Amino acid sequence: MRVVSVNESVFIATNRTAFGKRLIDLPLMRRQLAKMLVTAEQGRSMVFHTARVLEAADRGEANMAKVLRIMTPLVKFRTCRDARKVAGDGMEVRGGCGYIEEWSDARVLRDAHLGSIWEGTSNIVALDVARTVRREDALSALETYLAGLNEETESVLGSQPAVTEAFKRAAGLLHAVAHDPSREVETRQAASAVYNATSASVMAWESARQTALTNERSNDRLVLAHGVLRHKLGSRDPLAASQSGEDDDLMSLVHTTLSDASIAEAAQ
Ligand SMILES: Cc1cc2nc3c(=O)[nH]c(=O)nc-3n(C[C@H](O)[C@H](O)[C@H](O)COP(=O)(O)OP(=O)(O)OC[C@H]3O[C@@H](n4cnc5c(N)ncnc54)[C@H](O)[C@@H]3O)c2cc1C
């Protein structure tokens, strides 16, 4: 659903002109699309990777059953929650036409709100994430699994300290919160951190896999992984100037790879 919103948005931004320029060539629009893209692709990676983990768990790998146990509520919590934001942004990109019922946006936005209810509400599934840590030691299982994934990534792409460090810090927070009832109010923050850090590892690994399969360096998923680290796990002074060019890699991803693919898809 979120991917639909991004594809629709890129299609609109590529075809609509305002102030004598295509929307996609306007800096603020490209930044908006880049942030939508990071969040949507995170969700895609987490859902597909959870399916991969499910297959391994079904083959009887005990550790993978634990990894599945924590990844499932992570996805139900954060992917569903993020769908609301991306679908709302997609409506905004279409402007006034996005709000009226003649286009798909209103339906996509309404449906995007359902996941966070019928999959379990955000509070409840975040509490379930903490329960898996407390009762089933699922966070250690995820840690071991991601260490293996990161090793595979680094053997192809070279060292990725920011990716590995992000998970260590996020896991530390979740572990502390899950074992301290007085910190229940931080449960969603901690579960979000682990979701974001896990997705960064998974996306970096996807770049490594793609590189290994094609024998050609493939950076797209790695760029998204670093987008996650910057936008979801980094801290920034809201009064400081942005570092020049910090999102250039993401913006060019929107402009090149994604726009061509979505235009072709939308035209079908
Ligand atoms: C279209 C649709 C289809 C559905 N299909 C199914 C289905 O197939 N199978 C099924 O089992 N269910 C289904 N449901 C039910 C759905 O799972 C529940 O509506 C959902 O779990 C919320 O429970 P509730 O409605 O009892 O709300 P409540 O439990 O009353 O929750 C109300 C609010 O209180 C919050 N809350 C509750 N407890 C806590 C807590 N401990 N800490 C903090 N906040 C808390 C919740 O987050 C929520 O925001 C469906 C719902 C819909 C709308």
GROMACS .gro file of C-alpha atoms and ligand atoms in nm:
model
  321
    1MET     CA    1   0.000   0.000   0.000
    2ARG     CA    2   0.280   0.239   0.087
    3VAL     CA    3   0.466   0.138  -0.223
    4VAL     CA    4   0.150   0.223  -0.422
    5SER     CA    5   0.154   0.568  -0.262
    6VAL     CA    6   0.518   0.625  -0.356
    7ASN     CA    7   0.471   0.503  -0.713
    8GLU     CA    8   0.163   0.721  -0.758
    9SER     CA    9   0.347   1.018  -0.610
   10VAL     CA   10   0.650   0.977  -0.833
   11PHE     CA   11   0.420   0.945  -1.133
   12ILE     CA   12   0.239   1.268  -1.041
   13ALA     CA   13   0.562   1.450  -0.961
   14THR     CA   14   0.711   1.347  -1.292
   15ASN     CA   15   0.411   1.458  -1.496
   16ARG     CA   16   0.272   1.764  -1.321
   17THR     CA   17   0.440   2.098  -1.371
   18ALA     CA   18   0.422   2.393  -1.132
   19PHE     CA   19   0.618   2.717  -1.145
   20GLY     CA   20   0.741   2.612  -1.489
   21LYS     CA   21   0.908   2.296  -1.362
   22ARG     CA   22   0.814   1.934  -1.313
   23LEU     CA   23   0.737   1.872  -0.946
   24ILE     CA   24   1.010   1.610  -0.929
   25ASP     CA   25   1.269   1.874  -1.018
   26LEU     CA   26   1.175   2.094  -0.720
   27PRO     CA   27   1.411   2.044  -0.422
   28LEU     CA   28   1.146   2.023  -0.151
   29MET     CA   29   0.938   1.776  -0.349
   30ARG     CA   30   1.239   1.556  -0.412
   31ARG     CA   31   1.319   1.557  -0.043
   32GLN     CA   32   0.958   1.469   0.042
   33LEU     CA   33   0.962   1.182  -0.208
   34ALA     CA   34   1.299   1.062  -0.079
   35LYS     CA   35   1.166   1.039   0.276
   36MET     CA   36   0.854   0.856   0.157
   37LEU     CA   37   1.075   0.619  -0.039
   38VAL     CA   38   1.295   0.534   0.261
   39THR     CA   39   0.995   0.451   0.478
   40ALA     CA   40   0.810   0.253   0.212
   41GLU     CA   41   1.115   0.051   0.110
   42GLN     CA   42   1.195  -0.020   0.474
   43GLY     CA   43   0.851  -0.174   0.507
   44ARG     CA   44   0.897  -0.375   0.189
   45SER     CA   45   1.232  -0.512   0.307
   46MET     CA   46   1.103  -0.598   0.653
   47VAL     CA   47   0.795  -0.779   0.522
   48PHE     CA   48   0.987  -0.979   0.258
   49HIS     CA   49   1.264  -1.061   0.503
   50THR     CA   50   1.015  -1.177   0.764
   51ALA     CA   51   0.874  -1.413   0.499
   52ARG     CA   52   1.228  -1.546   0.443
   53VAL     CA   53   1.270  -1.599   0.817
   54LEU     CA   54   0.932  -1.775   0.827
   55GLU     CA   55   1.053  -2.025   0.565
   56ALA     CA   56   1.362  -2.101   0.775
   57ALA     CA   57   1.150  -2.135   1.089
   58ASP     CA   58   0.917  -2.373   0.904
   59ARG     CA   59   1.221  -2.586   0.814
   60GLY     CA   60   1.270  -2.635   1.187
   61GLU     CA   61   1.553  -2.390   1.262
   62ALA     CA   62   1.489  -2.311   1.629
   63ASN     CA   63   1.671  -1.978   1.637
   64MET     CA   64   1.473  -1.862   1.335
   65ALA     CA   65   1.144  -1.934   1.511
   66LYS     CA   66   1.254  -1.684   1.776
   67VAL     CA   67   1.362  -1.432   1.513
   68LEU     CA   68   1.021  -1.471   1.351
   69ARG     CA   69   0.854  -1.426   1.688
   70ILE     CA   70   1.003  -1.076   1.728
   71MET     CA   71   1.000  -0.967   1.363
   72THR     CA   72   0.626  -1.031   1.332
   73PRO     CA   73   0.513  -0.778   1.596
   74LEU     CA   74   0.786  -0.537   1.482
   75VAL     CA   75   0.630  -0.535   1.135
   76LYS     CA   76   0.274  -0.525   1.268
   77PHE     CA   77   0.369  -0.225   1.477
   78ARG     CA   78   0.599  -0.008   1.272
   79THR     CA   79   0.521  -0.102   0.912
   80CYS     CA   80   0.148  -0.055   0.974
   81ARG     CA   81   0.207   0.270   1.158
   82ASP     CA   82   0.435   0.407   0.882
   83ALA     CA   83   0.174   0.319   0.618
   84ARG     CA   84  -0.049   0.591   0.761
   85LYS     CA   85   0.220   0.854   0.716
   86VAL     CA   86   0.330   0.756   0.366
   87ALA     CA   87  -0.028   0.722   0.241
   88GLY     CA   88  -0.108   1.068   0.384
   89ASP     CA   89   0.197   1.217   0.217
   90GLY     CA   90   0.093   1.050  -0.109
   91MET     CA   91  -0.245   1.221  -0.087
   92GLU     CA   92  -0.071   1.553  -0.035
   93VAL     CA   93   0.155   1.508  -0.338
   94ARG     CA   94  -0.156   1.484  -0.560
   95GLY     CA   95  -0.273   1.814  -0.410
   96GLY     CA   96  -0.646   1.894  -0.402
   97CYS     CA   97  -0.720   1.604  -0.636
   98GLY     CA   98  -0.573   1.371  -0.373
   99TYR     CA   99  -0.845   1.457  -0.125
  100ILE     CA  100  -1.149   1.404  -0.344
  101GLU     CA  101  -1.285   1.054  -0.397
  102GLU     CA  102  -1.225   1.040  -0.775
  103TRP     CA  103  -0.867   0.923  -0.721
  104SER     CA  104  -0.726   0.626  -0.534
  105ASP     CA  105  -0.561   0.829  -0.254
  106ALA     CA  106  -0.862   0.853  -0.021
  107ARG     CA  107  -0.916   0.476  -0.031
  108VAL     CA  108  -0.544   0.402   0.010
  109LEU     CA  109  -0.525   0.638   0.309
  110ARG     CA  110  -0.834   0.491   0.475
  111ASP     CA  111  -0.707   0.136   0.421
  112ALA     CA  112  -0.361   0.234   0.550
  113HIS     CA  113  -0.520   0.315   0.884
  114LEU     CA  114  -0.668  -0.031   0.919
  115GLY     CA  115  -0.340  -0.221   0.966
  116SER     CA  116  -0.271  -0.047   1.297
  117ILE     CA  117  -0.609  -0.163   1.424
  118TRP     CA  118  -0.683  -0.511   1.297
  119GLU     CA  119  -0.325  -0.639   1.319
  120GLY     CA  120  -0.337  -0.527   1.683
  121THR     CA  121  -0.312  -0.162   1.786
  122SER     CA  122   0.031   0.000   1.800
  123ASN     CA  123   0.047   0.002   2.181
  124ILE     CA  124  -0.052  -0.362   2.205
  125VAL     CA  125   0.190  -0.496   1.941
  126ALA     CA  126   0.474  -0.281   2.079
  127LEU     CA  127   0.407  -0.438   2.419
  128ASP     CA  128   0.417  -0.777   2.245
  129VAL     CA  129   0.764  -0.693   2.107
  130ALA     CA  130   0.879  -0.632   2.466
  131ARG     CA  131   0.712  -0.955   2.579
  132THR     CA  132   0.914  -1.156   2.324
  133VAL     CA  133   1.232  -1.004   2.469
  134ARG     CA  134   1.137  -1.079   2.829
  135ARG     CA  135   0.984  -1.421   2.796
  136GLU     CA  136   1.144  -1.575   2.488
  137ASP     CA  137   1.484  -1.410   2.464
  138ALA     CA  138   1.393  -1.326   2.105
  139LEU     CA  139   1.613  -1.015   2.096
  140SER     CA  140   1.928  -1.228   2.147
  141ALA     CA  141   1.810  -1.451   1.861
  142LEU     CA  142   1.762  -1.147   1.637
  143GLU     CA  143   2.103  -1.013   1.740
  144THR     CA  144   2.274  -1.342   1.647
  145TYR     CA  145   2.085  -1.359   1.319
  146LEU     CA  146   2.169  -1.002   1.218
  147ALA     CA  147   2.535  -1.051   1.312
  148GLY     CA  148   2.546  -1.328   1.049
  149LEU     CA  149   2.364  -1.111   0.797
  150ASN     CA  150   2.603  -0.820   0.860
  151GLU     CA  151   2.901  -1.049   0.816
  152GLU     CA  152   2.770  -1.158   0.476
  153THR     CA  153   2.715  -0.794   0.383
  154GLU     CA  154   3.062  -0.687   0.488
  155SER     CA  155   3.226  -0.972   0.300
  156VAL     CA  156   3.083  -0.823  -0.020
  157LEU     CA  157   3.052  -0.450   0.043
  158GLY     CA  158   3.323  -0.391   0.302
  159SER     CA  159   3.287  -0.272   0.660
  160GLN     CA  160   2.954  -0.110   0.759
  161PRO     CA  161   3.015   0.015   1.114
  162ALA     CA  162   2.718   0.256   1.117
  163VAL     CA  163   2.479  -0.030   1.040
  164THR     CA  164   2.614  -0.265   1.306
  165GLU     CA  165   2.647   0.007   1.571
  166ALA     CA  166   2.285   0.121   1.518
  167PHE     CA  167   2.150  -0.222   1.602
  168LYS     CA  168   2.369  -0.255   1.911
  169ARG     CA  169   2.236   0.073   2.052
  170ALA     CA  170   1.874  -0.001   1.960
  171ALA     CA  171   1.891  -0.350   2.111
  172GLY     CA  172   2.042  -0.209   2.429
  173LEU     CA  173   1.751   0.029   2.466
  174LEU     CA  174   1.486  -0.235   2.398
  175HIS     CA  175   1.648  -0.482   2.637
  176ALA     CA  176   1.654  -0.225   2.918
  177VAL     CA  177   1.296  -0.109   2.858
  178ALA     CA  178   1.154  -0.460   2.826
  179HIS     CA  179   1.302  -0.566   3.161
  180ASP     CA  180   1.201  -0.258   3.357
  181PRO     CA  181   0.825  -0.214   3.415
  182SER     CA  182   0.880   0.148   3.520
  183ARG     CA  183   0.996   0.221   3.162
  184GLU     CA  184   0.683   0.089   2.984
  185VAL     CA  185   0.617   0.434   2.841
  186GLU     CA  186   0.935   0.397   2.628
  187THR     CA  187   0.823   0.068   2.469
  188ARG     CA  188   0.715   0.215   2.135
  189GLN     CA  189   1.032   0.424   2.107
  190ALA     CA  190   1.249   0.118   2.175
  191ALA     CA  191   1.054  -0.109   1.937
  192SER     CA  192   1.076   0.158   1.665
  193ALA     CA  193   1.452   0.182   1.714
  194VAL     CA  194   1.495  -0.194   1.674
  195TYR     CA  195   1.267  -0.198   1.369
  196ASN     CA  196   1.467   0.081   1.205
  197ALA     CA  197   1.806  -0.069   1.288
  198THR     CA  198   1.697  -0.415   1.171
  199SER     CA  199   1.569  -0.274   0.844
  200ALA     CA  200   1.902  -0.097   0.785
  201SER     CA  201   2.087  -0.430   0.825
  202VAL     CA  202   1.842  -0.605   0.595
  203MET     CA  203   1.862  -0.338   0.325
  204ALA     CA  204   2.242  -0.332   0.333
  205TRP     CA  205   2.239  -0.712   0.299
  206GLU     CA  206   2.007  -0.680  -0.003
  207SER     CA  207   2.267  -0.460  -0.172
  208ALA     CA  208   2.531  -0.722  -0.096
  209ARG     CA  209   2.312  -1.002  -0.235
  210GLN     CA  210   2.237  -0.807  -0.549
  211THR     CA  211   2.607  -0.728  -0.593
  212ALA     CA  212   2.704  -1.093  -0.544
  213LEU     CA  213   2.434  -1.217  -0.783
  214THR     CA  214   2.515  -0.975  -1.064
  215ASN     CA  215   2.888  -0.933  -1.009
  216GLU     CA  216   2.825  -0.563  -1.032
  217ARG     CA  217   2.828  -0.326  -0.736
  218SER     CA  218   2.468  -0.242  -0.648
  219ASN     CA  219   2.428   0.049  -0.406
  220ASP     CA  220   2.056   0.131  -0.415
  221ARG     CA  221   1.949  -0.064  -0.106
  222LEU     CA  222   2.261   0.048   0.082
  223VAL     CA  223   2.172   0.411   0.007
  224LEU     CA  224   1.827   0.345   0.155
  225ALA     CA  225   1.985   0.178   0.460
  226HIS     CA  226   2.192   0.488   0.524
  227GLY     CA  227   1.880   0.699   0.467
  228VAL     CA  228   1.717   0.504   0.751
  229LEU     CA  229   2.016   0.566   0.978
  230ARG     CA  230   2.013   0.940   0.903
  231HIS     CA  231   1.640   1.004   0.910
  232LYS     CA  232   1.515   0.753   1.166
  233LEU     CA  233   1.803   0.695   1.404
  234GLY     CA  234   2.025   1.001   1.373
  235SER     CA  235   1.997   1.305   1.594
  236ARG     CA  236   2.014   1.652   1.453
  237ASP     CA  237   2.001   2.006   1.581
  238PRO     CA  238   1.685   2.154   1.426
  239LEU     CA  239   1.853   2.495   1.416
  240ALA     CA  240   2.171   2.379   1.245
  241ALA     CA  241   2.215   2.405   0.869
  242SER     CA  242   2.180   2.078   0.682
  243GLN     CA  243   2.505   1.928   0.577
  244SER     CA  244   2.542   2.006   0.213
  245GLY     CA  245   2.460   1.713  -0.012
  246GLU     CA  246   2.367   1.478   0.274
  247ASP     CA  247   2.058   1.346   0.095
  248ASP     CA  248   2.187   1.373  -0.262
  249ASP     CA  249   2.223   0.996  -0.294
  250LEU     CA  250   1.860   0.942  -0.189
  251MET     CA  251   1.729   1.217  -0.412
  252SER     CA  252   1.902   1.081  -0.716
  253LEU     CA  253   1.753   0.741  -0.638
  254VAL     CA  254   1.408   0.897  -0.659
  255HIS     CA  255   1.493   1.076  -0.977
  256THR     CA  256   1.649   0.796  -1.174
  257THR     CA  257   1.570   0.440  -1.067
  258LEU     CA  258   1.230   0.489  -0.920
  259SER     CA  259   1.078   0.734  -1.162
  260ASP     CA  260   1.149   0.519  -1.467
  261ALA     CA  261   1.011   0.203  -1.302
  262SER     CA  262   0.698   0.367  -1.170
  263ILE     CA  263   0.616   0.541  -1.490
  264ALA     CA  264   0.633   0.209  -1.671
  265GLU     CA  265   0.423   0.043  -1.401
  266ALA     CA  266   0.163   0.319  -1.386
  267ALA     CA  267   0.130   0.320  -1.764
  268GLN     CA  268   0.028  -0.049  -1.770
  269LIG     C1  269  -1.210  -0.457   0.984
  269LIG     C2  270  -1.164  -0.529   1.107
  269LIG     C3  271  -1.136  -0.663   1.099
  269LIG     C4  272  -1.093  -0.735   1.212
  269LIG     N1  273  -1.064  -0.867   1.199
  269LIG     C5  274  -1.024  -0.939   1.306
  269LIG     C6  275  -0.993  -1.078   1.297
  269LIG     O1  276  -1.000  -1.138   1.190
  269LIG     N2  277  -0.952  -1.144   1.408
  269LIG     C7  278  -0.943  -1.081   1.528
  269LIG     O2  279  -0.906  -1.145   1.627
  269LIG     N3  280  -0.971  -0.949   1.540
  269LIG     C8  281  -1.012  -0.877   1.434
  269LIG     N4  282  -1.041  -0.741   1.447
  269LIG     C9  283  -1.038  -0.684   1.580
  269LIG    C10  284  -0.913  -0.606   1.605
  269LIG     O3  285  -0.803  -0.694   1.616
  269LIG    C11  286  -0.937  -0.525   1.734
  269LIG     O4  287  -1.032  -0.425   1.703
  269LIG    C12  288  -0.809  -0.463   1.783
  269LIG     O5  289  -0.723  -0.562   1.835
  269LIG    C13  290  -0.835  -0.359   1.895
  269LIG     O6  291  -0.903  -0.418   2.001
  269LIG     P1  292  -1.038  -0.350   2.060
  269LIG     O7  293  -1.123  -0.310   1.944
  269LIG     O8  294  -1.094  -0.444   2.161
  269LIG     O9  295  -0.988  -0.217   2.129
  269LIG     P2  296  -0.935  -0.197   2.277
  269LIG    O10  297  -0.857  -0.317   2.322
  269LIG    O11  298  -1.047  -0.148   2.362
  269LIG    O12  299  -0.830  -0.079   2.254
  269LIG    C14  300  -0.868   0.060   2.251
  269LIG    C15  301  -0.743   0.145   2.262
  269LIG    O13  302  -0.681   0.121   2.388
  269LIG    C16  303  -0.544   0.093   2.371
  269LIG     N5  304  -0.497  -0.004   2.472
  269LIG    C17  305  -0.555  -0.120   2.510
  269LIG     N6  306  -0.478  -0.183   2.602
  269LIG    C18  307  -0.369  -0.104   2.623
  269LIG    C19  308  -0.251  -0.112   2.705
  269LIG     N7  309  -0.228  -0.217   2.786
  269LIG     N8  310  -0.161  -0.012   2.702
  269LIG    C20  311  -0.182   0.095   2.621
  269LIG     N9  312  -0.288   0.109   2.540
  269LIG    C21  313  -0.381   0.011   2.540
  269LIG    C22  314  -0.530   0.033   2.230
  269LIG    O14  315  -0.401   0.055   2.177
  269LIG    C23  316  -0.639   0.112   2.154
  269LIG    O15  317  -0.585   0.232   2.104
  269LIG    C24  318  -1.081  -0.668   1.334
  269LIG    C25  319  -1.107  -0.531   1.343
  269LIG    C26  320  -1.146  -0.461   1.231
  269LIG    C27  321  -1.172  -0.312   1.241
   0.00000   0.00000   0.00000
